Amino acid sequence: MSAFRTLINLEYSRYGPARFSKKQRSLTVMVLFSLLLLLGMYLPGFNTSQRSPFITVALLLWTVSVGISFLHMASFPGQRNRDWVLTFPHSRLTLLYAKGASLLRHSLNLTLLLYIEAIVLYCLSTFTGRYTPLPAGELIYTLTAYVMFILVLLPIAVVFGLLASLIMRPGRVARVLLLPYSILWMLPFILIGLLNSQALGIYDMQYTAPSYIILYTAALLVVGWPACYFLMPRIAVNGLGQMGERSIPAAASSKAESVRKPEKDRHLSARSQSPFVTLYKLDSSRLQQMEKHQAVRILKLAAPVIAIAMFYFTSGNLNAMQSAIRLPFIFPVLFGSFWMLLRNSFERKQLPWWLGFPQSRLRLLLSGIAAVWVTVMRVNVVLGVSAVVGLLAGLAAGKSSFHEMTQYMFWLFFSFLVYTLALTLALGLLQISYYLMRSRALSLLFLPVAFAVPLQSNLINTYMFPASYSSGWHPDWALLGWTAVLGLPFAVCCILAGSKYYHLVLMQKNEAVRTKQA
């Protein structure tokens, strides 16, 4: 076995299925397959056209593949084996290619599962009469076209995720690229409202036909793959090559600041604050450290301006406002949910220290939830106010009447409350993951919980907002109220159950280390 292949297998083993038994792998695949199939049959966006399952799979694979690569590179500086990996007698480019190949292998495993699920969903949809079946020749042509497109797209998605190591570095180029990078990564979530609209008929447009998909595949092959080949050495030198000099700055900087404080000030601060407030500020400092990044500062300045412009130009257009009232709050809520889902990976080195505090595990867990919730809500409030400014500017410019603007603000406020509730429920629901660590059988249920995070926007679009708007329609406050009445107590139960088994995170880490050593 060559050295490069050994590096690929080593990287793949971090998250590879070999860590679990054959029975667990089979059960995981069955649970995930069944969940996605039920979701595909139930959500209306999958029932608009014969091509819809395959288009949805392509969009989902792009987001997931980029996300896996992005999170791997973002968490790499905090991994225990970072220095050990970087001391391998191989070039940074070779190490990066090994990482990319292992991530591509994970994406291909997921592709096989999702594409089989798309074919089964197509067969079930045609069997139940949701749409007429395609002729045999056209079906084979469609399947082949989308398979080729996905196979060509996946390497680009992996490299695009690895590019995070350059985007998050300080510098003018990184600041300029951060916004388009974020938009391209989350593009499926931006399009999901349009794709689920049967009135627009995007799934049936000629631009999604197999002949056009072949052209897109050729374009990606001619343009995308050479671009990836050009970017990989830059990522290796300026991204992975600089990670050996990095460290997790949040805890270190906060610790340094506390050391620099006079002894008297520290004692006064400790006496004047409750333990929970102290924990909350410590947890918030990690997110605040991220906000101090120059690229994030520019994004924070650009987002309100974009929101004002978007609501100004869409005021007076009821159909355009249908999607605009949801867009400001989607990304902050998704960020908060993903951060909570993956925070243990980012903060792996600090977990023993954090759990060693002489405070209850419930208080430790609640401080982290509060830090994420407050951070996301600050962003949502700013974007909501920016949207109101845009609507008022549209009213002043005569683009909408006072009655229309009042209706828009009514729906905007409803959207704000919906996504606030969605964030609260998501942060509470994700705490059940610690309870699921009690046994390997229960840990399989973590997959449905994790998949509920990226699908929350689709669920909101399906149930909380009408398919089309008219001047006489009003928000469904009863549905929002019942969701809060039933969901909030369940979220509280998840938090209480998760706090009781919060310490099992350390056992999971030790078990993973023993597995690698074996």
PDB file of N, CA and C in Angstrom, residues 14 192 226 314:
ATOM      1  N   ARG A  14     -11.296   8.588  10.596  1.00  0.00           N
ATOM      2  CA  ARG A  14     -11.780   9.493  11.652  1.00  0.00           C
ATOM      3  C   ARG A  14     -13.288   9.418  11.777  1.00  0.00           C
ATOM      4  N   ILE A 192     -34.903  26.966  -1.981  1.00  0.00           N
ATOM      5  CA  ILE A 192     -35.889  25.964  -1.594  1.00  0.00           C
ATOM      6  C   ILE A 192     -37.311  26.500  -1.654  1.00  0.00           C
ATOM      7  N   PRO A 226     -10.325  22.419 -13.341  1.00  0.00           N
ATOM      8  CA  PRO A 226      -9.058  23.176 -13.381  1.00  0.00           C
ATOM      9  C   PRO A 226      -8.967  24.219 -12.273  1.00  0.00           C
ATOM     10  N   THR A 314     -38.547  44.965  -3.242  1.00  0.00           N
ATOM     11  CA  THR A 314     -39.650  44.006  -3.305  1.00  0.00           C
ATOM     12  C   THR A 314     -40.953  44.577  -2.768  1.00  0.00           C
TER      13      THR A 314
END
